[in-house]
mmCIF file of C-alpha atoms in Angstrom:
data_model
loop_
_atom_site.group_PDB
_atom_site.id
_atom_site.type_symbol
_atom_site.label_atom_id
_atom_site.label_comp_id
_atom_site.label_asym_id
_atom_site.label_seq_id
_atom_site.Cartn_x
_atom_site.Cartn_y
_atom_site.Cartn_z
ATOM 1 C CA MET M 1 0.000 0.000 0.000
ATOM 2 C CA LYS M 2 1.453 3.359 -1.063
ATOM 3 C CA LEU M 3 2.199 6.091 1.457
ATOM 4 C CA LYS M 4 -0.199 8.605 -0.080
ATOM 5 C CA TYR M 5 -3.085 6.102 0.005
ATOM 6 C CA ILE M 6 -2.376 5.389 3.670
ATOM 7 C CA LYS M 7 -2.308 9.105 4.480
ATOM 8 C CA HIS M 8 -5.581 9.617 2.595
ATOM 9 C CA LEU M 9 -7.282 6.772 4.473
ATOM 10 C CA ALA M 10 -6.058 8.035 7.835
ATOM 11 C CA LEU M 11 -7.287 11.573 7.080
ATOM 12 C CA CYS M 12 -10.712 10.224 6.054
ATOM 13 C CA LEU M 13 -11.033 8.277 9.306
ATOM 14 C CA VAL M 14 -10.020 11.276 11.421
ATOM 15 C CA LEU M 15 -12.377 13.580 9.475
ATOM 16 C CA THR M 16 -15.259 11.147 9.909
ATOM 17 C CA LEU M 17 -14.727 11.029 13.678
ATOM 18 C CA VAL M 18 -14.477 14.819 13.922
ATOM 19 C CA LEU M 19 -17.654 15.353 11.860
ATOM 20 C CA SER M 20 -19.526 12.790 13.909
ATOM 21 C CA ALA M 21 -18.544 14.490 17.174
ATOM 22 C CA THR M 22 -19.549 17.867 15.729
ATOM 23 C CA ALA M 23 -22.903 16.515 14.547
ATOM 24 C CA PHE M 24 -23.804 15.366 18.046
ATOM 25 C CA ALA M 25 -23.345 18.934 19.360
ATOM 26 C CA SER M 26 -25.463 20.474 16.563
ATOM 27 C CA PRO M 27 -29.266 20.406 16.226
ATOM 28 C CA VAL M 28 -30.678 17.368 14.432
ATOM 29 C CA PRO M 29 -32.118 18.342 11.020
ATOM 30 C CA ASP M 30 -35.857 17.895 10.538
ATOM 31 C CA ASN M 31 -35.183 16.744 6.972
ATOM 32 C CA LEU M 32 -32.088 15.690 5.017
ATOM 33 C CA VAL M 33 -31.957 15.136 1.254
ATOM 34 C CA VAL M 34 -29.067 13.955 -0.933
ATOM 35 C CA GLU M 35 -29.805 14.976 -4.530
ATOM 36 C CA ASN M 36 -28.328 15.698 -7.918
ATOM 37 C CA LEU M 37 -29.903 18.892 -9.214
ATOM 38 C CA ASN M 38 -29.118 19.775 -12.831
ATOM 39 C CA GLY M 39 -25.838 17.861 -12.629
ATOM 40 C CA GLN M 40 -24.861 19.401 -9.276
ATOM 41 C CA GLN M 41 -24.447 17.014 -6.334
ATOM 42 C CA ARG M 42 -25.978 18.481 -3.189
ATOM 43 C CA ILE M 43 -26.908 17.708 0.413
ATOM 44 C CA VAL M 44 -29.824 19.788 1.704
ATOM 45 C CA LYS M 45 -30.485 19.924 5.466
ATOM 46 C CA THR M 46 -33.637 21.558 6.813
ATOM 47 C CA TYR M 47 -34.007 22.791 10.416
ATOM 48 C CA VAL M 48 -37.014 24.360 12.157
ATOM 49 C CA LEU M 49 -35.637 26.328 15.124
ATOM 50 C CA SER M 50 -36.679 29.010 17.596
ATOM 51 C CA PRO M 51 -35.731 32.633 16.841
ATOM 52 C CA GLU M 52 -33.229 32.547 19.732
ATOM 53 C CA THR M 53 -31.107 29.852 18.053
ATOM 54 C CA ASP M 54 -27.898 31.084 16.455
ATOM 55 C CA PRO M 55 -27.963 29.921 12.806
ATOM 56 C CA GLY M 56 -24.169 29.991 12.762
ATOM 57 C CA ILE M 57 -24.067 26.593 14.510
ATOM 58 C CA LEU M 58 -25.772 25.009 11.483
ATOM 59 C CA LYS M 59 -22.906 25.697 9.074
ATOM 60 C CA GLU M 60 -20.649 22.637 9.083
ATOM 61 C CA PRO M 61 -17.055 22.566 7.850
ATOM 62 C CA THR M 62 -16.197 20.780 4.611
ATOM 63 C CA PHE M 63 -16.788 17.020 4.867
ATOM 64 C CA ASP M 64 -16.622 13.880 2.700
ATOM 65 C CA TYR M 65 -19.613 11.618 2.111
ATOM 66 C CA ASP M 66 -20.233 8.751 -0.320
ATOM 67 C CA GLY M 67 -17.457 9.674 -2.739
ATOM 68 C CA PHE M 68 -17.984 13.447 -2.674
ATOM 69 C CA THR M 69 -16.456 16.360 -0.781
ATOM 70 C CA TYR M 70 -19.213 18.704 0.362
ATOM 71 C CA THR M 71 -18.767 22.410 1.046
ATOM 72 C CA TRP M 72 -21.309 24.822 2.455
ATOM 73 C CA ALA M 73 -22.875 26.869 -0.361
ATOM 74 C CA PHE M 74 -25.670 28.949 1.147
ATOM 75 C CA THR M 75 -28.390 29.054 3.822
ATOM 76 C CA ILE M 76 -31.994 30.089 3.189
ATOM 77 C CA LYS M 77 -33.911 31.658 6.087
ATOM 78 C CA GLU M 78 -37.719 31.594 6.220
ATOM 79 C CA GLU M 79 -39.479 33.227 9.185
ATOM 80 C CA HIS M 80 -42.850 31.982 10.450
ATOM 81 C CA THR M 81 -44.689 34.926 12.037
ATOM 82 C CA PHE M 82 -47.684 35.042 14.361
ATOM 83 C CA LEU M 83 -50.341 37.639 15.223
ATOM 84 C CA GLU M 84 -52.505 37.425 18.346
ATOM 85 C CA ALA M 85 -55.106 39.848 19.770
ATOM 86 C CA LYS M 86 -56.812 40.158 23.159
ATOM 87 C CA PRO M 87 -59.046 42.697 25.000
ATOM 88 C CA VAL M 88 -57.420 44.752 27.773
ATOM 89 C CA THR M 89 -58.826 47.033 30.510
ATOM 90 C CA GLN M 90 -56.548 49.444 32.371
ATOM 91 C CA THR M 91 -57.580 51.637 35.355
ATOM 92 C CA VAL M 92 -56.312 55.232 35.659
ATOM 93 C CA THR M 93 -56.630 57.542 38.720
ATOM 94 C CA VAL M 94 -56.540 61.379 38.715
ATOM 95 C CA GLU M 95 -56.941 64.005 41.478
ATOM 96 C CA THR M 96 -58.832 67.301 41.146
ATOM 97 C CA ALA M 97 -59.623 70.150 43.508
ATOM 98 C CA LYS M 98 -63.271 70.234 42.484
ATOM 99 C CA LYS M 99 -65.906 67.629 41.781
ATOM 100 C CA ASP M 100 -66.519 69.127 38.381
ATOM 101 C CA LEU M 101 -66.873 66.839 35.345
ATOM 102 C CA ASN M 102 -65.263 69.343 33.004
ATOM 103 C CA VAL M 103 -62.276 69.723 35.314
ATOM 104 C CA ILE M 104 -62.002 65.931 35.652
ATOM 105 C CA LEU M 105 -62.138 65.313 31.898
ATOM 106 C CA GLU M 106 -59.320 67.820 31.399
ATOM 107 C CA GLN M 107 -57.111 65.433 33.412
ATOM 108 C CA LEU M 108 -58.130 62.321 31.414
ATOM 109 C CA ALA M 109 -56.753 61.805 27.892
ATOM 110 C CA PRO M 110 -59.215 60.375 25.329
ATOM 111 C CA THR M 111 -56.767 57.513 24.592
ATOM 112 C CA ILE M 112 -53.597 56.080 26.151
ATOM 113 C CA PRO M 113 -50.891 53.779 24.687
ATOM 114 C CA TYR M 114 -50.490 50.183 25.953
ATOM 115 C CA ASN M 115 -47.281 48.137 25.900
ATOM 116 C CA ASP M 116 -46.502 45.267 28.287
ATOM 117 C CA GLY M 117 -43.431 44.119 26.399
ATOM 118 C CA GLU M 118 -45.444 41.577 24.407
ATOM 119 C CA TYR M 119 -48.787 43.137 23.492
ATOM 120 C CA VAL M 120 -49.129 46.708 22.181
ATOM 121 C CA GLY M 121 -52.067 48.898 21.187
ATOM 122 C CA GLU M 122 -54.180 51.904 22.148
ATOM 123 C CA LEU M 123 -56.919 52.045 24.806
ATOM 124 C CA ALA M 124 -59.892 54.468 24.771
ATOM 125 C CA LEU M 125 -61.563 56.133 27.789
ATOM 126 C CA ASP M 126 -64.863 54.536 28.829
ATOM 127 C CA HIS M 127 -66.872 57.500 30.230
ATOM 128 C CA THR M 128 -69.409 55.197 31.871
ATOM 129 C CA THR M 129 -66.776 53.935 34.313
ATOM 130 C CA LEU M 130 -65.932 57.306 35.920
ATOM 131 C CA SER M 131 -66.191 57.229 39.724
ATOM 132 C CA THR M 132 -65.335 60.243 41.939
ATOM 133 C CA VAL M 133 -64.876 60.232 45.734
ATOM 134 C CA ALA M 134 -63.436 62.683 48.245
ATOM 135 C CA ALA M 135 -59.722 62.335 48.795
ATOM 136 C CA GLY M 136 -60.155 63.403 52.444
ATOM 137 C CA TYR M 137 -61.920 65.889 54.737
ATOM 138 C CA THR M 138 -60.992 68.879 56.923
ATOM 139 C CA THR M 139 -62.907 71.081 59.398
ATOM 140 C CA LYS M 140 -63.838 74.528 58.124
ATOM 141 C CA ARG M 141 -64.708 77.121 60.818
ATOM 142 C CA GLY M 142 -66.673 80.402 60.369
ATOM 143 C CA SER M 143 -69.543 82.499 61.673
ATOM 144 C CA VAL M 144 -73.099 83.463 60.768
ATOM 145 C CA THR M 145 -74.372 87.028 61.440
ATOM 146 C CA ALA M 146 -77.743 88.758 61.273
ATOM 147 C CA THR M 147 -78.824 92.383 61.791
ATOM 148 C CA LYS M 148 -82.250 93.493 63.086
ATOM 149 C CA THR M 149 -83.733 97.017 63.380
ATOM 150 C CA ILE M 150 -86.006 97.387 66.412
ATOM 151 C CA GLY M 151 -88.191 100.494 66.788
ATOM 152 C CA PRO M 152 -89.516 103.039 66.993
ATOM 153 C CA LEU M 153 -89.095 102.940 70.766
ATOM 154 C CA ASP M 154 -89.983 105.528 73.348
ATOM 155 C CA ARG M 155 -86.637 105.086 75.047
ATOM 156 C CA ASN M 156 -83.274 103.347 74.501
ATOM 157 C CA ASP M 157 -84.029 100.482 76.839
ATOM 158 C CA MET M 158 -82.255 97.088 76.338
ATOM 159 C CA SER M 159 -85.347 95.327 77.493
ATOM 160 C CA TYR M 160 -86.773 96.033 74.055
ATOM 161 C CA VAL M 161 -83.909 94.111 72.347
ATOM 162 C CA PRO M 162 -84.249 90.222 72.201
ATOM 163 C CA ALA M 163 -81.184 88.283 73.402
ATOM 164 C CA THR M 164 -81.314 85.819 70.467
ATOM 165 C CA THR M 165 -82.644 85.450 66.962
ATOM 166 C CA VAL M 166 -82.970 82.588 64.438
ATOM 167 C CA LYS M 167 -81.475 82.518 60.939
ATOM 168 C CA ASN M 168 -81.788 79.530 58.548
ATOM 169 C CA GLY M 169 -82.733 77.349 61.488
ATOM 170 C CA MET M 170 -79.659 78.415 63.527
ATOM 171 C CA THR M 171 -79.948 80.367 66.806
ATOM 172 C CA LEU M 172 -77.741 83.472 66.915
ATOM 173 C CA ASN M 173 -76.839 85.369 70.071
ATOM 174 C CA LEU M 174 -76.882 89.134 70.488
ATOM 175 C CA ALA M 175 -73.465 90.517 69.800
ATOM 176 C CA ASN M 176 -73.965 94.337 69.642
ATOM 177 C CA VAL M 177 -76.645 97.085 69.791
ATOM 178 C CA GLU M 178 -76.449 100.559 68.233
ATOM 179 C CA TRP M 179 -79.087 103.124 69.337
ATOM 180 C CA GLN M 180 -80.320 105.761 66.926
ATOM 181 C CA VAL M 181 -82.579 108.809 67.599
ATOM 182 C CA ILE M 182 -85.323 108.890 65.041
ATOM 183 C CA GLY M 183 -87.531 111.627 66.587
ATOM 184 C CA SER M 184 -87.353 114.685 68.926
ATOM 185 C CA ASP M 185 -89.792 117.054 70.703
ATOM 186 C CA VAL M 186 -89.678 120.511 72.445
ATOM 187 C CA VAL M 187 -89.398 120.173 76.132
ATOM 188 C CA GLY M 188 -89.502 123.587 77.688
ATOM 189 C CA ASP M 189 -87.401 125.697 75.436
ATOM 190 C CA MET M 190 -85.137 122.838 74.308
ATOM 191 C CA MET M 191 -85.395 119.995 71.800
ATOM 192 C CA ALA M 192 -85.196 116.498 73.365
ATOM 193 C CA PRO M 193 -85.192 112.978 71.844
ATOM 194 C CA CYS M 194 -88.560 111.371 72.006
ATOM 195 C CA SER M 195 -88.230 108.347 69.696
ATOM 196 C CA TYR M 196 -85.469 105.686 69.306
ATOM 197 C CA GLN M 197 -84.587 102.588 67.280
ATOM 198 C CA ALA M 198 -82.059 99.846 67.990
ATOM 199 C CA ILE M 199 -79.738 98.280 65.383
ATOM 200 C CA ALA M 200 -79.057 94.825 66.898
ATOM 201 C CA THR M 201 -76.301 92.512 65.544
ATOM 202 C CA TYR M 202 -76.469 88.769 66.220
ATOM 203 C CA SER M 203 -73.804 86.092 65.479
ATOM 204 C CA ALA M 204 -72.973 82.401 65.978
ATOM 205 C CA ALA M 205 -69.794 80.316 65.336
ATOM 206 C CA THR M 206 -70.013 77.514 62.692
ATOM 207 C CA SER M 207 -67.901 74.483 61.688
ATOM 208 C CA SER M 208 -68.294 71.997 58.844
ATOM 209 C CA GLN M 209 -66.461 69.088 57.161
ATOM 210 C CA VAL M 210 -65.276 69.900 53.638
ATOM 211 C CA ALA M 211 -63.376 67.753 51.131
ATOM 212 C CA THR M 212 -59.655 68.406 50.681
ATOM 213 C CA GLY M 213 -59.867 67.236 47.049
ATOM 214 C CA TYR M 214 -61.387 64.543 44.850
ATOM 215 C CA VAL M 215 -60.069 61.288 43.356
ATOM 216 C CA THR M 216 -61.556 59.963 40.125
ATOM 217 C CA THR M 217 -60.956 56.472 38.712
ATOM 218 C CA ALA M 218 -61.638 55.667 35.087
ATOM 219 C CA GLU M 219 -61.174 52.623 32.864
ATOM 220 C CA TYR M 220 -59.545 52.561 29.446
ATOM 221 C CA LYS M 221 -60.490 49.662 27.182
ATOM 222 C CA GLY M 222 -59.362 48.334 23.819
ATOM 223 C CA GLU M 223 -57.885 45.447 21.843
ATOM 224 C CA VAL M 224 -54.109 44.951 21.787
ATOM 225 C CA VAL M 225 -52.031 42.689 19.575
ATOM 226 C CA ALA M 226 -48.821 40.679 19.832
ATOM 227 C CA GLU M 227 -46.844 39.839 16.744
ATOM 228 C CA GLY M 228 -43.430 38.398 16.056
ATOM 229 C CA VAL M 229 -41.508 35.392 14.798
ATOM 230 C CA ASP M 230 -42.677 32.034 16.153
ATOM 231 C CA SER M 231 -40.055 29.865 14.436
ATOM 232 C CA ILE M 232 -37.541 29.988 11.598
ATOM 233 C CA THR M 233 -36.894 27.376 8.908
ATOM 234 C CA TYR M 234 -33.254 27.228 7.816
ATOM 235 C CA THR M 235 -32.393 25.363 4.614
ATOM 236 C CA VAL M 236 -28.644 24.676 4.552
ATOM 237 C CA VAL M 237 -27.232 23.595 1.177
ATOM 238 C CA TYR M 238 -23.862 21.884 0.641
ATOM 239 C CA VAL M 239 -22.425 21.351 -2.844
ATOM 240 C CA GLY M 240 -20.398 18.214 -3.510
ATOM 241 C CA THR M 241 -17.316 17.670 -5.634
ATOM 242 C CA GLU M 242 -16.479 14.117 -6.665
ATOM 243 C CA ILE M 243 -13.387 12.712 -4.977
ATOM 244 C CA VAL M 244 -10.873 11.572 -7.613
ATOM 245 C CA PRO M 245 -8.145 9.218 -6.234
ATOM 246 C CA GLU M 246 -4.622 10.522 -6.735
ATOM 247 C CA MET M 247 -2.325 8.435 -8.906
ATOM 248 C CA PRO M 248 0.961 7.419 -7.267
ATOM 249 C CA GLU M 249 3.969 9.336 -8.525
ATOM 250 C CA PRO M 250 6.690 7.221 -10.161
ATOM 251 C CA VAL M 251 9.821 6.826 -8.101
ATOM 252 C CA GLN M 252 12.744 8.396 -9.867
ATOM 253 C CA PRO M 253 16.158 7.003 -8.864
ATOM 254 C CA ASP M 254 18.401 9.776 -7.661
ATOM 255 C CA GLY M 255 21.797 10.086 -6.056
ATOM 256 C CA PRO M 256 24.960 8.004 -6.235
ATOM 257 C CA ALA M 257 24.745 4.244 -6.790
ATOM 258 C CA PHE M 258 26.046 3.428 -3.325
ATOM 259 C CA VAL M 259 23.134 5.306 -1.660
ATOM 260 C CA LEU M 260 20.409 3.396 -3.577
ATOM 261 C CA PRO M 261 20.446 0.144 -1.554
ATOM 262 C CA TRP M 262 19.949 2.060 1.709
ATOM 263 C CA GLY M 263 17.047 3.975 0.166
ATOM 264 C CA ILE M 264 15.433 0.762 -0.988
ATOM 265 C CA ILE M 265 15.901 -0.862 2.415
ATOM 266 C CA GLY M 266 14.484 2.193 4.173
ATOM 267 C CA GLY M 267 11.518 2.279 1.764
ATOM 268 C CA VAL M 268 10.797 -1.415 2.346
ATOM 269 C CA LEU M 269 10.930 -0.977 6.111
ATOM 270 C CA LEU M 270 8.694 2.077 5.899
ATOM 271 C CA ALA M 271 6.236 0.236 3.655
ATOM 272 C CA ILE M 272 6.102 -2.687 6.089
ATOM 273 C CA ALA M 273 5.497 -0.372 9.038
ATOM 274 C CA LEU M 274 2.820 1.563 7.173
ATOM 275 C CA ALA M 275 1.193 -1.667 5.977
ATOM 276 C CA ALA M 276 0.987 -2.885 9.577
ATOM 277 C CA LEU M 277 -0.462 0.454 10.659
ATOM 278 C CA ALA M 278 -2.939 0.413 7.782
ATOM 279 C CA GLY M 279 -3.918 -3.160 8.578
ATOM 280 C CA GLY M 280 -4.673 -2.177 12.136
ATOM 281 C CA GLY M 281 -6.570 0.878 10.949
ATOM 282 C CA VAL M 282 -8.613 -1.157 8.476
ATOM 283 C CA PHE M 283 -9.394 -3.692 11.203
ATOM 284 C CA LEU M 284 -10.617 -0.929 13.501
ATOM 285 C CA PHE M 285 -12.547 0.625 10.625
ATOM 286 C CA LEU M 286 -14.280 -2.690 9.841
ATOM 287 C CA ARG M 287 -15.084 -3.172 13.540
ATOM 288 C CA ARG M 288 -16.377 0.339 14.083
ATOM 289 C CA LYS M 289 -19.716 0.900 15.776
ATOM 290 C CA ASN M 290 -22.597 1.092 13.338
ATOM 291 C CA VAL M 291 -25.696 1.482 15.564
ATOM 292 C CA TYR M 292 -26.056 4.583 17.794
ATOM 293 C CA ILE M 293 -28.613 5.034 20.575
ATOM 294 C CA TYR M 294 -29.848 8.527 21.487
ATOM 295 C CA VAL M 295 -32.259 10.159 23.923
ATOM 296 C CA PRO M 296 -33.810 13.654 23.599
ATOM 297 C CA GLY M 297 -31.651 16.445 24.970
ATOM 298 C CA ASP M 298 -32.595 19.560 26.931
ATOM 299 C CA LYS M 299 -33.711 21.510 23.852
ATOM 300 C CA PRO M 300 -36.266 20.659 21.129
ATOM 301 C CA ARG M 301 -34.816 18.574 18.278
ATOM 302 C CA ASP M 302 -31.596 18.088 20.253
ATOM 303 C CA TYR M 303 -30.421 14.522 20.947
ATOM 304 C CA LYS M 304 -27.788 13.062 23.281
ATOM 305 C CA LEU M 305 -25.766 9.953 22.413
ATOM 306 C CA ILE M 306 -25.866 7.328 25.207
ATOM 307 C CA ALA M 307 -24.554 4.126 23.563
ATOM 308 C CA LYS M 308 -22.890 2.630 20.469
ATOM 309 C CA PHE M 309 -23.097 -0.960 19.215
ATOM 310 C CA ARG M 310 -21.436 -3.110 16.585
ATOM 311 C CA VAL M 311 -24.126 -5.129 14.763
ATOM 312 C CA GLU M 312 -23.618 -7.732 12.065
ATOM 313 C CA PRO M 313 -26.173 -8.008 9.216
ATOM 314 C CA SER M 314 -26.746 -11.658 10.156
ATOM 315 C CA GLN M 315 -28.024 -10.664 13.611
ATOM 316 C CA PRO M 316 -29.891 -7.334 13.287
ATOM 317 C CA GLU M 317 -30.563 -6.470 16.927
ATOM 318 C CA VAL M 318 -29.222 -4.528 19.940
ATOM 319 C CA ASP M 319 -29.746 -4.991 23.669
ATOM 320 C CA ILE M 320 -30.078 -1.717 25.624
ATOM 321 C CA GLN M 321 -31.201 -3.266 28.919
ATOM 322 C CA ASN M 322 -27.872 -2.507 30.590
ATOM 323 C CA VAL M 323 -27.280 0.928 29.064
ATOM 324 C CA ASP M 324 -26.322 3.498 31.685
ATOM 325 C CA PRO M 325 -28.168 5.783 31.962
ATOM 326 C CA TYR M 326 -31.128 3.632 30.957
ATOM 327 C CA PRO M 327 -33.635 5.628 28.832
ATOM 328 C CA GLU M 328 -36.931 6.212 30.605
ATOM 329 C CA GLY M 329 -38.701 7.832 27.667
ATOM 330 C CA THR M 330 -38.192 8.211 23.927
ATOM 331 C CA VAL M 331 -35.329 6.244 22.357
ATOM 332 C CA ALA M 332 -33.839 7.093 18.938
ATOM 333 C CA VAL M 333 -31.965 4.421 16.972
ATOM 334 C CA GLU M 334 -29.591 5.440 14.165
ATOM 335 C CA ILE M 335 -28.328 2.653 11.866
ATOM 336 C CA LYS M 336 -25.315 3.901 9.905
ATOM 337 C CA ARG M 337 -25.476 3.718 6.139
ATOM 338 C CA PRO M 338 -23.170 0.700 5.515
ATOM 339 C CA LEU M 339 -25.326 -1.490 7.761
ATOM 340 C CA ALA M 340 -28.633 0.140 6.800
ATOM 341 C CA LYS M 341 -27.846 -0.523 3.139
ATOM 342 C CA LYS M 342 -27.736 -4.267 3.882
ATOM 343 C CA LEU M 343 -30.857 -4.227 6.069
ATOM 344 C CA VAL M 344 -33.295 -2.107 4.024
ATOM 345 C CA GLY M 345 -36.688 -3.764 4.181
ATOM 346 C CA GLN M 346 -35.623 -6.143 6.966
ATOM 347 C CA PRO M 347 -36.738 -6.135 10.615
ATOM 348 C CA PHE M 348 -34.463 -4.722 13.308
ATOM 349 C CA THR M 349 -35.001 -5.492 17.020
ATOM 350 C CA VAL M 350 -34.211 -3.372 20.084
ATOM 351 C CA ARG M 351 -34.313 -5.339 23.311
ATOM 352 C CA HIS M 352 -35.179 -3.280 26.365
ATOM 353 C CA ARG M 353 -36.524 -3.884 29.847
ATOM 354 C CA THR M 354 -40.197 -3.472 28.938
ATOM 355 C CA ALA M 355 -40.442 -5.583 25.770
ATOM 356 C CA ASP M 356 -38.658 -6.200 22.484
ATOM 357 C CA HIS M 357 -39.333 -3.495 19.891
ATOM 358 C CA THR M 358 -39.068 -4.596 16.247
ATOM 359 C CA TYR M 359 -39.408 -2.289 13.258
ATOM 360 C CA ALA M 360 -38.467 -2.318 9.552
ATOM 361 C CA VAL M 361 -35.365 -0.537 8.266
ATOM 362 C CA LEU M 362 -36.700 1.978 5.742
ATOM 363 C CA ARG M 363 -33.701 3.768 4.234
ATOM 364 C CA ASP M 364 -29.949 3.767 3.931
ATOM 365 C CA ARG M 365 -29.150 7.403 3.067
ATOM 366 C CA PRO M 366 -27.623 9.010 4.965
ATOM 367 C CA ALA M 367 -28.676 6.591 7.735
ATOM 368 C CA ASP M 368 -31.837 4.966 9.061
ATOM 369 C CA TRP M 369 -33.448 6.859 11.953
ATOM 370 C CA HIS M 370 -36.219 5.430 14.138
ATOM 371 C CA GLU M 371 -37.793 6.661 17.381
ATOM 372 C CA PHE M 372 -40.027 4.855 19.893
ATOM 373 C CA ASP M 373 -41.052 5.053 23.548
ATOM 374 C CA PRO M 374 -40.268 1.892 25.625
ATOM 375 C CA THR M 375 -42.857 2.893 28.219
ATOM 376 C CA GLU M 376 -45.591 2.429 25.606
ATOM 377 C CA GLU M 377 -44.443 -1.115 24.729
ATOM 378 C CA LYS M 378 -46.567 -4.009 25.999
ATOM 379 C CA GLU M 379 -45.687 -7.655 26.353
ATOM 380 C CA GLU M 380 -47.601 -9.861 23.908
ATOM 381 C CA PRO M 381 -49.475 -12.688 25.673
ATOM 382 C CA ILE M 382 -47.863 -16.121 25.201
#
């Protein structure tokens, strides 16, 4: 086996392992198609992800598959939007000095904006919901007065003046009296008062409870909407180039004749060592695991590898009863393409603690994928 062939094989094995490890960390595609479109070999992977997912993790490095080297070409993004509406009522409170509707309405806008971070819209004032109450009360003190004219009187005698009077149902006490002369007469040769009238003033202290202000509550009502991106479909396209094996370069003898035997001996030893290494590599390659067992991960469409098996076509089955951790829910079985190609249309059995689960292998490109829930399996009666 030539050195370049051995190097090529070793690089392919390493690349396959690296791509497999990378694939486990990436989201699982919802659909995968290998196609030849207008003479162009392509692999098309489709993912349906949440808007928070970084699409950069979907772009894989160049990889080899089924005789072709695939390189990322482009990614198509398709957003799936949503629009939802709901009624909303919001209560607003204002304070005024007077219980006057005009004054109150000056403090209330006809409409107000609404935004709770998800739903947005505009709410309108519902006038039928206005309710006004006093914000508080205080004592207001004052007095009530009344004036009475009493007369004409023959003399300025206080006995003619009542001590109290009533005004608007309230009793007022005499506070002051002013006497006035309204008539006079000649007494001897002098003029003397003969008629009087009294100007009596009455008063009483008052107190009352008055509002310090008024509080009005009102409701704004309307329909608000929420819109955004619910999910995004990413279509990732890789273009393949056919892998053409390199032809070995002819060995050109070079150097003095006495060096040639040592070169030949060294080449033979190197070839033997590389052949042994290649033989071991081929043996490991032929004995590689070809059935992978997964369980769902923490995120949607994310799977975690829990076991690998080597299965021969003559005995198409795996036993997961002793897998640690043992799957308690959904189990995904991936049969790699070399084995799936030999088992297409044949039954494959997964033995677990509940019952044996047997299904038909349906495809071989890129691999056969099957999911089932062991907890839903039932033992068939014997």
